[in-house]
mmCIF file of C-alpha atoms in Angstrom:
data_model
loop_
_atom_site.group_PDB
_atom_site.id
_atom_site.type_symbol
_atom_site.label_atom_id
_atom_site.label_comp_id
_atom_site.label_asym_id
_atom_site.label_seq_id
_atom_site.Cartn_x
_atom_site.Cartn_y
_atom_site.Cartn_z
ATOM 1 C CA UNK A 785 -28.827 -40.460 4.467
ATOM 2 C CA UNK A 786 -29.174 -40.023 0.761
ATOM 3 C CA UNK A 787 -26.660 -37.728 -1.395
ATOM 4 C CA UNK A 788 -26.802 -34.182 -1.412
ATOM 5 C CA UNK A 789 -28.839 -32.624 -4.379
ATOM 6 C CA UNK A 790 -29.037 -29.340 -5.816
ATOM 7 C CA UNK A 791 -32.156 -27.824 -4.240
ATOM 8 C CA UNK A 792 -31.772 -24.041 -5.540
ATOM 9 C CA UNK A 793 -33.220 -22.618 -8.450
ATOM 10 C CA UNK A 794 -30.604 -20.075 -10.380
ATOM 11 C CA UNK A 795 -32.704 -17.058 -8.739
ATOM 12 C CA UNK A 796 -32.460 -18.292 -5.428
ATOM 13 C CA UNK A 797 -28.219 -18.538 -5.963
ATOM 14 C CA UNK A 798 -28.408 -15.036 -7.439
ATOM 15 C CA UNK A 799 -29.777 -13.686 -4.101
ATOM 16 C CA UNK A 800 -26.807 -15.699 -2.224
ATOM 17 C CA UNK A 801 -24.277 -13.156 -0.416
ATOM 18 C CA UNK A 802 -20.346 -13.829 -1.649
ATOM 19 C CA UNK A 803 -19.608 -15.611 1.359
ATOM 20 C CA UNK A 804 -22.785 -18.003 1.266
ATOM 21 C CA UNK A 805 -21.769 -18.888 -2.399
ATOM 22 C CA UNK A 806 -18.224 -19.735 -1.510
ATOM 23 C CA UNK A 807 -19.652 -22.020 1.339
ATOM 24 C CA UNK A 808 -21.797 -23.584 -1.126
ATOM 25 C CA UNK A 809 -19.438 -23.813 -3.696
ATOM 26 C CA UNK A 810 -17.300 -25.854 -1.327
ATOM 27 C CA UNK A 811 -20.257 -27.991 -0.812
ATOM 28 C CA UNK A 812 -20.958 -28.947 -4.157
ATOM 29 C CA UNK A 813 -17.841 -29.637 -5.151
ATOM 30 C CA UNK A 814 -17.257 -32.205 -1.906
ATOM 31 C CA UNK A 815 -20.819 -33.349 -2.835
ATOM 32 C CA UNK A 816 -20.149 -33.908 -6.480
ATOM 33 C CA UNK A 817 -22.938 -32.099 -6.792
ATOM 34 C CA UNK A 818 -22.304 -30.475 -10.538
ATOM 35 C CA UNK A 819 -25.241 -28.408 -11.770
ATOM 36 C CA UNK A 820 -25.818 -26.607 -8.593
ATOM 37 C CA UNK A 821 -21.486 -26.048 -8.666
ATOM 38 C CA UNK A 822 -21.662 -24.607 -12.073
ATOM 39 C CA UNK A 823 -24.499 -22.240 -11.266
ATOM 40 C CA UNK A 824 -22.242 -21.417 -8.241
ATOM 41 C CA UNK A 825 -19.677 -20.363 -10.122
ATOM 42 C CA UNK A 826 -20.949 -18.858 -12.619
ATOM 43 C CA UNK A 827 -22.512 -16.317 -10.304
ATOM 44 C CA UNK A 828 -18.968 -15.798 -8.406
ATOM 45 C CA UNK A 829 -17.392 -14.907 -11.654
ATOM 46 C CA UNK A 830 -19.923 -11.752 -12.260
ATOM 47 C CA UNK A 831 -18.885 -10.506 -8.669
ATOM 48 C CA UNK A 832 -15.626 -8.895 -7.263
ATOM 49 C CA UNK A 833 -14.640 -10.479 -3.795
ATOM 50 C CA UNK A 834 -15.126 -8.168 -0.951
ATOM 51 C CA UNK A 835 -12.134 -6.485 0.313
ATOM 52 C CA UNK A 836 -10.084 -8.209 2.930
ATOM 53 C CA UNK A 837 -11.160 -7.149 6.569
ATOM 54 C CA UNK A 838 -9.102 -4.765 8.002
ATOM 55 C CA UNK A 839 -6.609 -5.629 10.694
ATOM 56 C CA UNK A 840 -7.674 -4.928 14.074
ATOM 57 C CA UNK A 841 -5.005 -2.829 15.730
ATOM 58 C CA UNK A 842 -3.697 -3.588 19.225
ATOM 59 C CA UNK A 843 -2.929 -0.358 21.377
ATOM 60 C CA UNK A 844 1.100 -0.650 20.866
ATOM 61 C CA UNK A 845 0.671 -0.514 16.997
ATOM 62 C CA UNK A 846 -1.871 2.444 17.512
ATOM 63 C CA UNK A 847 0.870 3.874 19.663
ATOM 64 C CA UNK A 848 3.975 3.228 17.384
ATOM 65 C CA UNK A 849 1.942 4.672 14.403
ATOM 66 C CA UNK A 850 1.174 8.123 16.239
ATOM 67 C CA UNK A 851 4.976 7.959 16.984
ATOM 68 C CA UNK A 852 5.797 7.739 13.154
ATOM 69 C CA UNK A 853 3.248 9.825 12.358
ATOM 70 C CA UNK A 854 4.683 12.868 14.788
ATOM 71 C CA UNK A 855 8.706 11.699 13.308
ATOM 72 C CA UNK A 856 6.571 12.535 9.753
ATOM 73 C CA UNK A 857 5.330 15.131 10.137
ATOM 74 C CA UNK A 858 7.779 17.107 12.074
ATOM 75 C CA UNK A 859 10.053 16.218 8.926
ATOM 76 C CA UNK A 860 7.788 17.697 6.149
ATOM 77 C CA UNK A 861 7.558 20.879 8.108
ATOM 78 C CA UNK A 862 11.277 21.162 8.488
ATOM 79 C CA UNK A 863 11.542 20.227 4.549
ATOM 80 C CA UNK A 864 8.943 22.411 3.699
ATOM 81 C CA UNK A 865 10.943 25.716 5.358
ATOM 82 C CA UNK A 866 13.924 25.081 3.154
ATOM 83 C CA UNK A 867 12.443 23.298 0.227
ATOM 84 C CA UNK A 868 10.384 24.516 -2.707
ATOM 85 C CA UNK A 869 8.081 21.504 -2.600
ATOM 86 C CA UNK A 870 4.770 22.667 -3.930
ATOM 87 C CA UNK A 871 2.810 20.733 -6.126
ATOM 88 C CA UNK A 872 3.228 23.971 -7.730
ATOM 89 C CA UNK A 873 6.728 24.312 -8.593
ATOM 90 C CA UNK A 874 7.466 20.287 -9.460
ATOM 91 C CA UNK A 875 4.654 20.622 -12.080
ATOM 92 C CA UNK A 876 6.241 23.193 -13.811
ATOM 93 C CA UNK A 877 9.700 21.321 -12.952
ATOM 94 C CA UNK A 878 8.085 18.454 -14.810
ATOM 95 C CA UNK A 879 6.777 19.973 -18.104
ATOM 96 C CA UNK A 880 7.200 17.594 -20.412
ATOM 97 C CA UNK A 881 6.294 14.633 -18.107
ATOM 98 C CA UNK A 882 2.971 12.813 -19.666
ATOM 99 C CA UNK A 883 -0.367 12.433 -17.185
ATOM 100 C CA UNK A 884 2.056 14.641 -14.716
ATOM 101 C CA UNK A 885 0.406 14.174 -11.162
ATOM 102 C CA UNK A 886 2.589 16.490 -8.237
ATOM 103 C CA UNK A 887 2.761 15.049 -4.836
ATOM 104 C CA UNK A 888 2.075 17.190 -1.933
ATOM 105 C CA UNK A 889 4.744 16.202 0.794
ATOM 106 C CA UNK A 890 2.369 16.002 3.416
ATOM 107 C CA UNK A 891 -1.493 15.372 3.285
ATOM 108 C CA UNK A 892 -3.954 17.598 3.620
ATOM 109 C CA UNK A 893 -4.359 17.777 7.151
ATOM 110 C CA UNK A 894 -0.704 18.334 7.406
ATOM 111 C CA UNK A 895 0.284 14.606 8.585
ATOM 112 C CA UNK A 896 1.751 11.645 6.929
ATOM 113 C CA UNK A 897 0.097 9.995 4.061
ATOM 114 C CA UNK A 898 -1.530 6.682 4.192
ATOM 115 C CA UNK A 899 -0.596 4.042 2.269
ATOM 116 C CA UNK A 900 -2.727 1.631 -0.288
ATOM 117 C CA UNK A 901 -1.355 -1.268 1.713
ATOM 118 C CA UNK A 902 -3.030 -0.026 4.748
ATOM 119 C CA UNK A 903 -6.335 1.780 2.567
ATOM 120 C CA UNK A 904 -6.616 -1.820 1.580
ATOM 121 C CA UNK A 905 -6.265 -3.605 5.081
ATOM 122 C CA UNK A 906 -3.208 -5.603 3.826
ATOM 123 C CA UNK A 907 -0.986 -4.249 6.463
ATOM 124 C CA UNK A 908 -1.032 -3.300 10.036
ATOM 125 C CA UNK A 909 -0.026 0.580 9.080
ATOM 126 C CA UNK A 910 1.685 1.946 5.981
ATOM 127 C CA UNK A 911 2.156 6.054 6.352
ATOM 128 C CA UNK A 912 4.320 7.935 4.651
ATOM 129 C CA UNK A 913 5.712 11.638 3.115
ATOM 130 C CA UNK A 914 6.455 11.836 -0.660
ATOM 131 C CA UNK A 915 7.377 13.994 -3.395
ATOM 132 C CA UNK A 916 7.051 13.181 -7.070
ATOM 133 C CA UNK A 917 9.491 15.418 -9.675
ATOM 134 C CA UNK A 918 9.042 14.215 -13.808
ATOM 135 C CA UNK A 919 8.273 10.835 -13.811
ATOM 136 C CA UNK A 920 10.507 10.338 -10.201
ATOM 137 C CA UNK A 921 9.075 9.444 -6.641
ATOM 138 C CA UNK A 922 10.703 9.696 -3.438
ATOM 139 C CA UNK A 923 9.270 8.321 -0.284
ATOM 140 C CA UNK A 924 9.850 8.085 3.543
ATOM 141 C CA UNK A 925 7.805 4.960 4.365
ATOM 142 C CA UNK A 926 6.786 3.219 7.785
ATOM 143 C CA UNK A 927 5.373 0.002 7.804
ATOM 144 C CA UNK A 928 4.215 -2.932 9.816
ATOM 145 C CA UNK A 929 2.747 -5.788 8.085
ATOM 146 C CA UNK A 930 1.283 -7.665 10.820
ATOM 147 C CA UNK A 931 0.055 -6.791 14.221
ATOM 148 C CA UNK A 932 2.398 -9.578 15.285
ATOM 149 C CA UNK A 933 5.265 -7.805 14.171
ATOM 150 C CA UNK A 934 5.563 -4.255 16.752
ATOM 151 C CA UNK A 935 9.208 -5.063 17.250
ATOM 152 C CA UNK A 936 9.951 -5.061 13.205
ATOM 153 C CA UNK A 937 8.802 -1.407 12.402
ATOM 154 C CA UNK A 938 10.401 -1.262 8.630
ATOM 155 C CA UNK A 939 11.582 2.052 7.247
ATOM 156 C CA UNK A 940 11.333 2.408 3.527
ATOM 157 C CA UNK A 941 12.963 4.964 1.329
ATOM 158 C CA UNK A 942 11.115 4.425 -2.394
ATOM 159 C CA UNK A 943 13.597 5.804 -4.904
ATOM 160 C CA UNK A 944 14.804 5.305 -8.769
ATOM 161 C CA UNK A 945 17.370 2.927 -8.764
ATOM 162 C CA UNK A 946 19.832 5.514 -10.444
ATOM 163 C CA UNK A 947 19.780 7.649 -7.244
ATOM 164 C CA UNK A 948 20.678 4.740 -4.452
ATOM 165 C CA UNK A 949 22.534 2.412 -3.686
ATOM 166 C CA UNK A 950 21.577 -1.064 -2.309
ATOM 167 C CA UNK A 951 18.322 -0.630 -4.828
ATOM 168 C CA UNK A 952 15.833 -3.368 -3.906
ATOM 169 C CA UNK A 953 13.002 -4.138 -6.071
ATOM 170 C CA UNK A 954 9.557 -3.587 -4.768
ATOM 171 C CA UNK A 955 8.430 -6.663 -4.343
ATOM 172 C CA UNK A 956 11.170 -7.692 -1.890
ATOM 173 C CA UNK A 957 10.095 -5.254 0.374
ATOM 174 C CA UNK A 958 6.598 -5.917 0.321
ATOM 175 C CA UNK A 959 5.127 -9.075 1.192
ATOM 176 C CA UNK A 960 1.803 -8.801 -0.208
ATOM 177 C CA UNK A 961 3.360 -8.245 -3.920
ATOM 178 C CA UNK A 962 4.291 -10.716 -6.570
ATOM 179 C CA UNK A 963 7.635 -11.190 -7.850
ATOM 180 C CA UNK A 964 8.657 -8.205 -9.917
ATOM 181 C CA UNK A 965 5.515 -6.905 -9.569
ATOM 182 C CA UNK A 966 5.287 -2.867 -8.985
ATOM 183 C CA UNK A 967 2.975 0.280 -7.452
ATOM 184 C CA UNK A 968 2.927 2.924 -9.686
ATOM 185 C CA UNK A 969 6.031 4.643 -10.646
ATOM 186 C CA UNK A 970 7.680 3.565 -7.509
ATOM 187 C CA UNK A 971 9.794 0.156 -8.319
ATOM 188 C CA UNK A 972 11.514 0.071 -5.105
ATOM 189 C CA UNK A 973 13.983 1.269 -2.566
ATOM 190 C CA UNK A 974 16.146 0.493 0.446
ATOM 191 C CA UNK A 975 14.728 -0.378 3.822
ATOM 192 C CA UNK A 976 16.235 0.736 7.375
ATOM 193 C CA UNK A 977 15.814 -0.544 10.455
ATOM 194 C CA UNK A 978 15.663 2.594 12.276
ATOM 195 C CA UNK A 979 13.627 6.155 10.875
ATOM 196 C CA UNK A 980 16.962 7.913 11.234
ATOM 197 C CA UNK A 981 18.891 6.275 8.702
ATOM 198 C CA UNK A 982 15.597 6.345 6.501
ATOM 199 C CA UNK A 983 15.377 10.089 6.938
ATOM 200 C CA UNK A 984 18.784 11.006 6.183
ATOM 201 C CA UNK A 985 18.507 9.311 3.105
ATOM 202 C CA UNK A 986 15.241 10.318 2.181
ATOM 203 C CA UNK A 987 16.835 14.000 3.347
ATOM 204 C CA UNK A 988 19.645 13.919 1.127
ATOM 205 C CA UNK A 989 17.780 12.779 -2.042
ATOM 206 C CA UNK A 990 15.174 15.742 -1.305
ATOM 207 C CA UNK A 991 18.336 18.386 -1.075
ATOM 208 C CA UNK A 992 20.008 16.614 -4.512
ATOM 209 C CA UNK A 993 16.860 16.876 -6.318
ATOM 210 C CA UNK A 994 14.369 19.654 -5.135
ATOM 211 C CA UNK A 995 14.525 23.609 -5.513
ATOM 212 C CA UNK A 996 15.629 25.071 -2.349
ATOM 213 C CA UNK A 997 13.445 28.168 -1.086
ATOM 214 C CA UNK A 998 14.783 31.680 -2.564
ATOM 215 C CA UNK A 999 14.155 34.206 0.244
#
């Protein structure tokens, strides 16, 4: 059988999906096959790769999500009878602040938020409640990386580092992230095993820091 040649033109490799020109790339370069690899790659570099595929959810995590979800939410309603938590109020809380964005606690359908992590199909589930006050989040987080892991549910409270103790960096507790590397304004936190320990300290840092409700 004689050696593989390149048999494409450069339009023909322009009409090639992502995935076709990563098989072919992989072909060329086993092949030796140069001209036809540098075409290849040349055309990969003008396009972003497709997102990851999203992690197919087995019925527990679908059922330990809800269960989050409900502990959430029945939270932020509790917070938001004694707690002065409008968008509102921390805006004017935060004058000052440069490119000042307020977090509502819950989102707009009155649930937990979801997470980039999960947006981005790098987890299993990532929801969570927040509230943002100057240049300062705090966040009640629930996540499960992998659909492997239903029996490590991690609790996450995101905080500044001056307000906890036990700080860990972000990128400890998140396995998709880089050393040292951070989301945002949030650069880390403490996790708990259980959502009761997260939410009394999630609890606690919302009665040190936000306006109570005057009646």
């Amino acid at each position: 059988m004689g050696k593989f040649k390149n048999p494409y033109t450069p339009e023909q490799v322009i009409a090639f999906s992502y995935s076709q020109l990563v098989d072919m790339k992989e072909k060329a370069t086993r092949n030796e096959v140069f001209d036809l690899l540098d075409l290849v790659n040349s055309e990969l570099e003008k396009r972003p790769p497709p997102p990851p595929p999203k992690p197919v959810k087995s019925s527990l995590v679908r059922k330990l999500e809800k269960e989050v979800c409900n502990k959430m939410e029945k939270l932020g309603r509790r917070l938001l009878d004694i707690y002065d938590l409008s968008p509102t109020t921390a805006k004017q809380l935060s004058e000052g602040t440069k490119r000042f964005k307020p977090h509502s606690l819950l989102s707009k359908s009155g649930g937990a938020k979801t997470g980039g992590a999960q947006k981005n199909g790098l987890v299993a589930f990532d929801r969570y409640i927040s509230y943002r006050l100057k240049d300062d989040v705090f966040a009640l987080i629930s996540i499960i990386y992998h659909d492997r892991d239903v029996d490590t549910v991690r609790y996450q409270v995101f905080a500044p580092e001056t307000a906890i103790d036990n700080f860990v960096h972000i990128s400890e507790l998140r396995e998709h992230l880089e050393k040292d590397e951070e989301i945002g304004l949030s650069k880390g936190g403490v996790e708990f095993k259980t959502f009761e320990e997260a939410e009394q300290l999630f609890v606690s840092l919302i009665d040190r820091f936000a306006p109570k409700l005057t009646n």
